mmCIF file of C-alpha atoms in Angstrom:
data_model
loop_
_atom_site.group_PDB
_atom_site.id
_atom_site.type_symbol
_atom_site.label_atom_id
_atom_site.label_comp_id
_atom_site.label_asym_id
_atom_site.label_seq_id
_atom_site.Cartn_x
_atom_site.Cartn_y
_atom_site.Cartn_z
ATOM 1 C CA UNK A 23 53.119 -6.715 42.428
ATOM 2 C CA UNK A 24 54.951 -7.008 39.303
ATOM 3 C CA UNK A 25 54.130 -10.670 38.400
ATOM 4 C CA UNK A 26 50.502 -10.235 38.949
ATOM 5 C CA UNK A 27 50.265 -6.381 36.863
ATOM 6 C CA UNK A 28 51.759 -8.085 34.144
ATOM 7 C CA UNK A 29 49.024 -10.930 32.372
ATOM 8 C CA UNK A 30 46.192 -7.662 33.160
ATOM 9 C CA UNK A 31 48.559 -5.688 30.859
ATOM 10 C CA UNK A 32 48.717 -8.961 28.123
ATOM 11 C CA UNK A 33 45.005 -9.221 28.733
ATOM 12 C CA UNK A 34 43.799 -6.122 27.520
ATOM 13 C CA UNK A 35 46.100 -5.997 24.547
ATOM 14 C CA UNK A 36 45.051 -9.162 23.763
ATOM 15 C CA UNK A 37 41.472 -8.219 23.857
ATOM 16 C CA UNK A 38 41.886 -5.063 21.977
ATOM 17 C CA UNK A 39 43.698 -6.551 19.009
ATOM 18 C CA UNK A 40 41.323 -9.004 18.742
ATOM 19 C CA UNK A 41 40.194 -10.078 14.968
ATOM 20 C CA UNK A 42 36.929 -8.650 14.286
ATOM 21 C CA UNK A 43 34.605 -11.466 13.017
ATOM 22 C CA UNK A 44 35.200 -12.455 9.069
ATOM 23 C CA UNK A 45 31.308 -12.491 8.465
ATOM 24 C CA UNK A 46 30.804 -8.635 9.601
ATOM 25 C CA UNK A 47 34.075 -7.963 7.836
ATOM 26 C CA UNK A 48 32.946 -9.110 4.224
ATOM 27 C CA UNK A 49 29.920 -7.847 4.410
ATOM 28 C CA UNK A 50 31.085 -4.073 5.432
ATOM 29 C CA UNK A 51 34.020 -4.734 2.072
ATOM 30 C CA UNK A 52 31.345 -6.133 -0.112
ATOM 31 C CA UNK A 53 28.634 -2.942 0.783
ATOM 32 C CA UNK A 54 31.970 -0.214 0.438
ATOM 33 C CA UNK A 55 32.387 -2.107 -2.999
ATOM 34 C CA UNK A 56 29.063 -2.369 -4.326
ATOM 35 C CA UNK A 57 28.369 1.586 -3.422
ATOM 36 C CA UNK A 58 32.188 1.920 -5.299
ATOM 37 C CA UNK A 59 30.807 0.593 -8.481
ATOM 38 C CA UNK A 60 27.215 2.033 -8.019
ATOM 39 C CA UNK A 61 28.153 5.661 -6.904
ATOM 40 C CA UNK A 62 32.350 5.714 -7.888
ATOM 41 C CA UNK A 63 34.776 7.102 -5.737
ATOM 42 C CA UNK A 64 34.793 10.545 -4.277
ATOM 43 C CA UNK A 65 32.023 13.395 -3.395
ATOM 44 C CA UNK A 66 30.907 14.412 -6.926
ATOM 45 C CA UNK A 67 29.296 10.818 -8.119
ATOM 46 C CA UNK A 68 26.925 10.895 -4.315
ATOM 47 C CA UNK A 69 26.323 14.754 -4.988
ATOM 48 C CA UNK A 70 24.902 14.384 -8.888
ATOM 49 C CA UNK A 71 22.852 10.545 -7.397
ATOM 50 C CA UNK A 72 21.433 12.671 -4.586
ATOM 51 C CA UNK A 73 20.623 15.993 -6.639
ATOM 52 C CA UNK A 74 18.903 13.602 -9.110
ATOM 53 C CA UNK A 75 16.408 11.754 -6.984
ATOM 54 C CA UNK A 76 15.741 15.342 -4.920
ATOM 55 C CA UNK A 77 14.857 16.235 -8.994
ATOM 56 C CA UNK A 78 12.485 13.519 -8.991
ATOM 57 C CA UNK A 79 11.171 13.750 -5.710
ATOM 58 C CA UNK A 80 10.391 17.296 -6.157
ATOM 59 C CA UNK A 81 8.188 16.075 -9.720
ATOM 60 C CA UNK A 82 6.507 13.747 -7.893
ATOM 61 C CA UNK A 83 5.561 15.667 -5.098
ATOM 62 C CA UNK A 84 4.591 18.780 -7.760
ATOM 63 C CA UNK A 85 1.031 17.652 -8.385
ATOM 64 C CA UNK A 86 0.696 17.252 -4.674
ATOM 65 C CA UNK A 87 1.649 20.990 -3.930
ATOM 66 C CA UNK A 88 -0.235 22.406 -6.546
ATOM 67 C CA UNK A 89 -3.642 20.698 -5.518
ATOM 68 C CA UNK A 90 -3.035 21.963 -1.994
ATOM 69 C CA UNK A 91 -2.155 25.502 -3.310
ATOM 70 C CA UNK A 92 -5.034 25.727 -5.471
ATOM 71 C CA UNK A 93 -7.254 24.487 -2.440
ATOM 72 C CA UNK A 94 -5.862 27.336 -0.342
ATOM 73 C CA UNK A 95 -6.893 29.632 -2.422
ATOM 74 C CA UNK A 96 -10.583 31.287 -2.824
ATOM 75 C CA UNK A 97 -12.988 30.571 -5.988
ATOM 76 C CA UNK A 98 -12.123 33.976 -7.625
ATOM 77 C CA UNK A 99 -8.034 33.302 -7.587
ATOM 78 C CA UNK A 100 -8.464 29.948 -8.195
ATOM 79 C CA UNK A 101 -10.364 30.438 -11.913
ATOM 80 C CA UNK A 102 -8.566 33.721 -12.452
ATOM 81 C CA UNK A 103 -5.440 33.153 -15.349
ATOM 82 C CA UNK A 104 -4.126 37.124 -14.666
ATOM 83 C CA UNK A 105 -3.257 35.261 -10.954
ATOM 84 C CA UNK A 106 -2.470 31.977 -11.304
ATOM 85 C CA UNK A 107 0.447 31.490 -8.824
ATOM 86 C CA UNK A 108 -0.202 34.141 -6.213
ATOM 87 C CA UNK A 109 -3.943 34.195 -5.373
ATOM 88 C CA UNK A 110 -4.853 38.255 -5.176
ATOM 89 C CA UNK A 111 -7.132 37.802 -2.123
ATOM 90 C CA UNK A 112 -4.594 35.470 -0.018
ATOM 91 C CA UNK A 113 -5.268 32.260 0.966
ATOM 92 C CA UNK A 114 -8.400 31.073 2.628
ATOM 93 C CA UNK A 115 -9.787 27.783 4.032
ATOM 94 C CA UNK A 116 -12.978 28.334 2.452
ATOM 95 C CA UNK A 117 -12.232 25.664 -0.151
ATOM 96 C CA UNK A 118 -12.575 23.168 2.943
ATOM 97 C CA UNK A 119 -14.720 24.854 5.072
ATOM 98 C CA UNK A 120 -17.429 24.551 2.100
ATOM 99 C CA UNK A 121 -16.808 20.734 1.252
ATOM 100 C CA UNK A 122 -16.746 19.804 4.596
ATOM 101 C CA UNK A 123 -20.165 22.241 5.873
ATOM 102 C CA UNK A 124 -22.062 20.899 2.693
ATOM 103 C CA UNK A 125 -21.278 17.316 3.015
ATOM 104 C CA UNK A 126 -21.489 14.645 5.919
ATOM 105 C CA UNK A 127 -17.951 14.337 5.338
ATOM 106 C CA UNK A 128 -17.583 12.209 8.764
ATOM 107 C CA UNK A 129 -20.070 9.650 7.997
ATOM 108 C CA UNK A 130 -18.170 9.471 4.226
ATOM 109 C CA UNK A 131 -14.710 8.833 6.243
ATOM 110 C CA UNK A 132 -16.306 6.369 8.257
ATOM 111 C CA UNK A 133 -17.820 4.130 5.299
ATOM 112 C CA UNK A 134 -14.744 4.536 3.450
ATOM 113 C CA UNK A 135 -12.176 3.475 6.481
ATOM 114 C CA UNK A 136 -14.875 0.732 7.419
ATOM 115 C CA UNK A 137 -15.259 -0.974 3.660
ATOM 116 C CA UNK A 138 -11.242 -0.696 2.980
ATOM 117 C CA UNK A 139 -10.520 -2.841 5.974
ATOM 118 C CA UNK A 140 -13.164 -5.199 5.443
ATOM 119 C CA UNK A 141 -11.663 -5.668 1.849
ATOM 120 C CA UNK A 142 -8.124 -5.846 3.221
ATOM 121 C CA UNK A 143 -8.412 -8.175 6.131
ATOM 122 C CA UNK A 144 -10.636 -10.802 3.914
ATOM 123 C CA UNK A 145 -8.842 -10.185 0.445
ATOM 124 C CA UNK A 146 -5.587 -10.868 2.161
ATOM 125 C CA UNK A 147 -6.791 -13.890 3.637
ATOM 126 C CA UNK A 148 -8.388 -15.269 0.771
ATOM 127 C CA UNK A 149 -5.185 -14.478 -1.348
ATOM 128 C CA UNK A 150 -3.003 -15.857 0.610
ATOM 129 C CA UNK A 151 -5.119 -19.860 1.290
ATOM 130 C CA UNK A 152 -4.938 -19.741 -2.149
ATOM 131 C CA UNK A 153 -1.732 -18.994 -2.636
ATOM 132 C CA UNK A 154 -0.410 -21.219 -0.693
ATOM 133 C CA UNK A 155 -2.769 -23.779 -2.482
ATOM 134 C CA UNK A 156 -1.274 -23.089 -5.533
ATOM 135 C CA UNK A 157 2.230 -23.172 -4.225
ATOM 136 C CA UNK A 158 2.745 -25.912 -1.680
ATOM 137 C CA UNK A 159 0.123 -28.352 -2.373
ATOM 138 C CA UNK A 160 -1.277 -31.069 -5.424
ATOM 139 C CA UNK A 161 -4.809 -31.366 -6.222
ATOM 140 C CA UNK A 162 -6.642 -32.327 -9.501
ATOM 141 C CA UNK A 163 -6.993 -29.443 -11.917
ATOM 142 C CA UNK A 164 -4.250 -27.380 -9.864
ATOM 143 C CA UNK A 165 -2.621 -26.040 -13.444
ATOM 144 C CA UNK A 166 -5.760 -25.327 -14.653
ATOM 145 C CA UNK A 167 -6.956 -23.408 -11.754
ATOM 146 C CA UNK A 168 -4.079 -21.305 -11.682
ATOM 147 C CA UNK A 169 -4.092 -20.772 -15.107
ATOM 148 C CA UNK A 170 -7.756 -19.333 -14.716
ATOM 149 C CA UNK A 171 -6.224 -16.806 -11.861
ATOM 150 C CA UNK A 172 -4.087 -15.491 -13.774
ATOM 151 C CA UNK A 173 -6.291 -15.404 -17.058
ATOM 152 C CA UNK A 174 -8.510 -13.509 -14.213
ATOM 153 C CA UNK A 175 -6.005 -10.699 -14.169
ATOM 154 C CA UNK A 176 -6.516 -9.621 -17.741
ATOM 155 C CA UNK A 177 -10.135 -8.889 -17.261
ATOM 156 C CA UNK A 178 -10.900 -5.413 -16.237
ATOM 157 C CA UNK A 179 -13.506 -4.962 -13.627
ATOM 158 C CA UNK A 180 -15.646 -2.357 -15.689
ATOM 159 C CA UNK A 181 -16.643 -5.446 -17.422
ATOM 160 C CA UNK A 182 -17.924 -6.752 -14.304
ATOM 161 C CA UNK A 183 -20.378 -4.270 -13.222
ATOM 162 C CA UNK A 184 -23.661 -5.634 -14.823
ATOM 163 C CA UNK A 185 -22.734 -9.511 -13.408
ATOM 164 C CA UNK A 186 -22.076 -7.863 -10.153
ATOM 165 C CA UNK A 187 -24.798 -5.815 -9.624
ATOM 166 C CA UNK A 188 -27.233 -8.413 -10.825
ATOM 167 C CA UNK A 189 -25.630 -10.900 -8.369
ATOM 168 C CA UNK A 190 -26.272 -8.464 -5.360
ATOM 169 C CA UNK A 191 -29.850 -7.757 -6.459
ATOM 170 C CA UNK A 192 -30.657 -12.000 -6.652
ATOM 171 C CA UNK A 193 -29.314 -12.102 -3.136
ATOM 172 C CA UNK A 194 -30.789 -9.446 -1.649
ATOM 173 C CA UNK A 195 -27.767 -7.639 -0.936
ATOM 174 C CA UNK A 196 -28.038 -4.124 -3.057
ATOM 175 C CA UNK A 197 -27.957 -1.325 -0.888
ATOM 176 C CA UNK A 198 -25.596 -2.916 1.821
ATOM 177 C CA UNK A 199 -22.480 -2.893 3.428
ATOM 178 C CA UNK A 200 -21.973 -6.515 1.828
ATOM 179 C CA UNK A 201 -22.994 -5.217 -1.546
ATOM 180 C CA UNK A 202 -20.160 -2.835 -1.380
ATOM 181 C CA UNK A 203 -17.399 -5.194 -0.264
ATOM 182 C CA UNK A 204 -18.128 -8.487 -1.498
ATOM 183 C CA UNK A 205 -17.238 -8.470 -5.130
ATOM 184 C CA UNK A 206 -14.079 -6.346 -4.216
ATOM 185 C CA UNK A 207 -12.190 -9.260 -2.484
ATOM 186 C CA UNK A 208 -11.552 -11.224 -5.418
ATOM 187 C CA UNK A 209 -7.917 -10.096 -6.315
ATOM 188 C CA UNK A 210 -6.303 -12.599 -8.825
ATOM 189 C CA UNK A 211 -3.488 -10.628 -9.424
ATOM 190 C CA UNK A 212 -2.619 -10.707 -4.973
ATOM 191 C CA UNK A 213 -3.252 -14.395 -5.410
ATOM 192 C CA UNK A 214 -0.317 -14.595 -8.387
ATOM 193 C CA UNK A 215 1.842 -11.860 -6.353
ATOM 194 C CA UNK A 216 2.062 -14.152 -3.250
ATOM 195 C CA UNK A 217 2.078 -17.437 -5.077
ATOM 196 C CA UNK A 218 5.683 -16.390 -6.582
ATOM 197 C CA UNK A 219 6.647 -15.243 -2.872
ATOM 198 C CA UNK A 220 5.347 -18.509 -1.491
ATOM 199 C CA UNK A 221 6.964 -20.241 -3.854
ATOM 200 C CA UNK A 222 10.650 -18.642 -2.871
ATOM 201 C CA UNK A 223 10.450 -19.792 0.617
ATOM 202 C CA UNK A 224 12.813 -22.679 1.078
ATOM 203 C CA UNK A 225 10.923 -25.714 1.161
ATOM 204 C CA UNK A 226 13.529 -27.197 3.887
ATOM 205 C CA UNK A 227 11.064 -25.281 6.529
ATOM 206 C CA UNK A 228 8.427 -26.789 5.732
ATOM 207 C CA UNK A 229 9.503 -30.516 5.900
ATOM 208 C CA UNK A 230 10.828 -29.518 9.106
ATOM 209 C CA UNK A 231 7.427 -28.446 10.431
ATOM 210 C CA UNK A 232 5.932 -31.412 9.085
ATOM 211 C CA UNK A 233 8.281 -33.834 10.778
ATOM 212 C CA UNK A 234 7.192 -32.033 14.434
ATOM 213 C CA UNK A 235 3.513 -33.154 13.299
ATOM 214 C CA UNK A 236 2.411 -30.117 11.569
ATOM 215 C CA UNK A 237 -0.203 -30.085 9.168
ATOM 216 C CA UNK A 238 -1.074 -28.152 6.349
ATOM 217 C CA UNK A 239 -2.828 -25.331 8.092
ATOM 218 C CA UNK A 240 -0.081 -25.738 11.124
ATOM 219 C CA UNK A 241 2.534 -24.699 8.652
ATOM 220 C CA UNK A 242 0.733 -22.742 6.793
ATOM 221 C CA UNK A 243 0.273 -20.047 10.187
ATOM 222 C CA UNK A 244 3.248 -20.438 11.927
ATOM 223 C CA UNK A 245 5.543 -21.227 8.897
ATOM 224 C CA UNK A 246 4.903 -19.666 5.918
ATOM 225 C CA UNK A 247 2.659 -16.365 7.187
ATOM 226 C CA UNK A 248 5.385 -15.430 9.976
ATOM 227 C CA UNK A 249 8.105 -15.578 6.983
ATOM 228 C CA UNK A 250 5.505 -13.233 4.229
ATOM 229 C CA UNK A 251 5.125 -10.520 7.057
ATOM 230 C CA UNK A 252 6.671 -7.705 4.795
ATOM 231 C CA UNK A 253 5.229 -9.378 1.651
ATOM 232 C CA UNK A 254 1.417 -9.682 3.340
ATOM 233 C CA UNK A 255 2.217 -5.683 4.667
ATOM 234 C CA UNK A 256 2.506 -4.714 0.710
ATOM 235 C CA UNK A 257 -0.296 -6.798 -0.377
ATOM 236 C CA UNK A 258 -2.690 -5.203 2.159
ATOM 237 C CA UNK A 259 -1.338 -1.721 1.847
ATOM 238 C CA UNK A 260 -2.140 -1.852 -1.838
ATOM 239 C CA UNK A 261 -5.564 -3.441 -1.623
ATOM 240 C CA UNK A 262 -6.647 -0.872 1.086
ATOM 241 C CA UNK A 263 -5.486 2.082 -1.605
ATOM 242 C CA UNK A 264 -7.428 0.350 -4.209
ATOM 243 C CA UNK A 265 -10.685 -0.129 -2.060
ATOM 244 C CA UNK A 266 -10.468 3.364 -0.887
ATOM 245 C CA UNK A 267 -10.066 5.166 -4.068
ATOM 246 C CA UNK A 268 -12.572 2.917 -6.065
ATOM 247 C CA UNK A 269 -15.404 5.179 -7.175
ATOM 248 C CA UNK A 270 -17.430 2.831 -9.890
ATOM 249 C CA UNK A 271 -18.542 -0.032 -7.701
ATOM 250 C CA UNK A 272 -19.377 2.186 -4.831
ATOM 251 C CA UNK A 273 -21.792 4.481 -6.804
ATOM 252 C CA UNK A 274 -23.210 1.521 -8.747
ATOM 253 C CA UNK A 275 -24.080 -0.635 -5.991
ATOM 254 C CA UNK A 276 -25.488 1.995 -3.849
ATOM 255 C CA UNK A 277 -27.744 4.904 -3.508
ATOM 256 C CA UNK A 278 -28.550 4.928 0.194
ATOM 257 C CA UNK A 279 -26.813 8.227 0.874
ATOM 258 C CA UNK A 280 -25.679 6.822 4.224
ATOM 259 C CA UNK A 281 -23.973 4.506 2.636
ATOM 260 C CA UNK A 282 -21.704 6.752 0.503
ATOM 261 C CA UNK A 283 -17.668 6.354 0.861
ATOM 262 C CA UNK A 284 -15.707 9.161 -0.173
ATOM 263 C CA UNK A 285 -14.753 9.495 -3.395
ATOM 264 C CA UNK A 286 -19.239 9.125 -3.928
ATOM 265 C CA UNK A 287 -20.064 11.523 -1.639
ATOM 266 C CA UNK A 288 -17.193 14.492 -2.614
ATOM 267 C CA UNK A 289 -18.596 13.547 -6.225
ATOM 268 C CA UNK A 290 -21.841 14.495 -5.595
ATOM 269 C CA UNK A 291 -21.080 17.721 -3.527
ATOM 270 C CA UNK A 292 -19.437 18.790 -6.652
ATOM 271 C CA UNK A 293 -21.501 17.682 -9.112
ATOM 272 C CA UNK A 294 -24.636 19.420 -7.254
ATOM 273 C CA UNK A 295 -22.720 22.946 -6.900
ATOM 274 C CA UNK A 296 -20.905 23.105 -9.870
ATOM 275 C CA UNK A 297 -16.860 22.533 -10.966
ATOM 276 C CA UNK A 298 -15.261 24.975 -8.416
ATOM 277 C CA UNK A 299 -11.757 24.783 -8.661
ATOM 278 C CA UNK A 300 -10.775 25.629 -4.809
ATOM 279 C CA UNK A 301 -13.174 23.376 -3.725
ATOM 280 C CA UNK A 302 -12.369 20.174 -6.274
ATOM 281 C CA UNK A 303 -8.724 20.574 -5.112
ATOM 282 C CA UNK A 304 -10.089 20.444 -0.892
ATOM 283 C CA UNK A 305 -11.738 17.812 -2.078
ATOM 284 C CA UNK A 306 -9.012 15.891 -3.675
ATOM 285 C CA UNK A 307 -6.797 16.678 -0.723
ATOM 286 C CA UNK A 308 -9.174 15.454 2.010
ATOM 287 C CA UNK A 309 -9.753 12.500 0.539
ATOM 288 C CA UNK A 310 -6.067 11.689 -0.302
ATOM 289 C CA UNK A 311 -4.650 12.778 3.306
ATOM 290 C CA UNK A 312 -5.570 9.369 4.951
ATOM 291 C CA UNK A 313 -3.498 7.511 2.527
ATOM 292 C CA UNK A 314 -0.964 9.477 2.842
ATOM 293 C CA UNK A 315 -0.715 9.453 6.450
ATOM 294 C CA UNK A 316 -0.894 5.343 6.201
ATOM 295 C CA UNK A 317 1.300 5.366 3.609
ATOM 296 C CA UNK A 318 4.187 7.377 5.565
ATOM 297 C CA UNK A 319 3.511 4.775 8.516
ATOM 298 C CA UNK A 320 3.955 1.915 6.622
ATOM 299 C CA UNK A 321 6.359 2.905 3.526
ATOM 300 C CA UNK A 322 8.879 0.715 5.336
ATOM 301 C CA UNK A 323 6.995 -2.559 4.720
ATOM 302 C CA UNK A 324 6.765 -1.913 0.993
ATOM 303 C CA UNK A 325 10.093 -1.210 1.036
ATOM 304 C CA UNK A 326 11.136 -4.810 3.143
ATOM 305 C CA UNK A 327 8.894 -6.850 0.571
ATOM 306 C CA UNK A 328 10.648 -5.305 -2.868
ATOM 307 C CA UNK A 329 14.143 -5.999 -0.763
ATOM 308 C CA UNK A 330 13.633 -9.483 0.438
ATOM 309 C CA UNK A 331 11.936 -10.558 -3.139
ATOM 310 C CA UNK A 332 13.541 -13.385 -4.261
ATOM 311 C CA UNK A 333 15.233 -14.318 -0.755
ATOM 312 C CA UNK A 334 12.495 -16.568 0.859
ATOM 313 C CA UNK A 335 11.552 -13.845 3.012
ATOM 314 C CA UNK A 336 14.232 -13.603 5.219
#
């Protein structure tokens, strides 16, 4: 009984003083040492880094909580200086109740939500064939092309309008859906963003997918797109914010009512009853709240695509 008690005992020291692997090891000593020299040693250094970002946290989020305070609050508080904190009359959802009863605020969501994805999905798309164009293939005029892109990016779209609009109106398009979306997905500057990510993926993958027969477009979906998931998340993040905030294009291109998005159709409510703070502030809060919710589901992609930058995506 002794012989055989023995090796179990030997076994199970053996296994517990085991070498942990060198890989996990160096990488815990090089994270303890790179928060040493970022934070220093002890409690104070983390205390004053923390206190300072809840600083800035707290003046970002200021504007926020003051637009949804002075929404809460009635018409009379809100334009009244002697009460400009507290409202006298308490708060009230009359600020919304108003916006929402004199506007077809549904039909508004609607257009916007349906015209932001439209823009995403094909802006995204667009961006990234040419991207990829740009970064993993030679054709004739390839600097020159790119060059134009990014020449693209200094022109501001206010300049645009008249070309546009006069576009839509030879096609037939004004007063569309298409009217509306079209000349949004043109994005130079997403077509420079994920040329310089294409161009950081290794190249190595690539030859490998052409040696199993792969073709441009094979390797361009299963390679390339697979690797620029956090990057393509950003991209299409962004360009949804921008399509759902833009107010110029919308109202330019448009006066079917039923064809107002949001930022058109909370525009007109106010300019039809008059600046009312309470109600400009409900306004500004309704139509910011769907961004906000994306934004909190999908925060973590940004954050991914600013971390991996520079590392091929992986």
């Amino acid at each position: 009984m002794a012989v055989t008690e023995a090796p179990r005992r030997t076994t199970a020291t053996t296994a517990s003083a085991r070498p942990r692997p060198m890989g996990a090891r160096r990488a815990r000593t090089t994270a303890n040492s790179s928060s040493h020299h970022i934070l220093g040693d002890g409690p104070l250094p983390r205390i004053l880094a923390l206190s300072a970002l809840g600083v800035m946290a707290a003046l970002w989020l200021l504007p926020l909580g003051w637009a949804l305070f002075t929404a809460l609050k009635s018409e009379q508080d809100a334009s009244n200086a002697d009460h400009w904190f507290w409202p006298q009359h308490g708060f009230t959802l009359d600020g919304f109740r108003t916006v929402i009863e004199r506007g077809d605020l549904p039909l508004w969501m609607f257009n916007s939500l349906l015209i932001a994805s439209v823009v995403t999905i094909i802006t995204v798309a667009i961006s990234a064939l040419a991207a990829y164009s740009f970064s993993r293939t030679l054709f004739r005029g390839r600097k020159l092309w790119m060059t134009a892109t990014v020449a693209a990016i200094l022109v501001p779209p206010q300049l645009l309008i008249v070309p546009w609009f006069q576009q839509m109106l030879s096609l037939g398009l004004a007063d569309t859906y298409a009217a509306v979306i079209l000349p949004q997905t043109v994005a130079p500057v997403m077509v420079f963003i994920l040329k310089k990510h294409f161009d950081g993926i290794p190249r190595e993958l690539e030859e490998a997918a052409r040696l199993d027969g792969a073709g441009h477009f094979r390797t361009f979906w299963s390679v390339i797109l697979p690797l620029s998931r956090p990057m393509l998340a950003a991209v299409a993040i962004f360009v949804f914010i921008g399509a759902w905030n833009n107010f110029l294009w919308p109202f330019v291109s448009t006066s079917d009512p039923n064809l107002m998005t949001l930022p058109v159709g909370l525009t007109s409510v106010k300019n039809a009853y008059g600046i009312q703070y309470a109600q400009t502030m409900a306004s500004a809060v309704l139509s910011s709240l769907p961004l906000i919710v994306m934004f909190m589901f999908f925060q973590r992609h940004i954050v991914k695509s600013v971390a991996t930058a520079g590392l091929g995506g992986q």
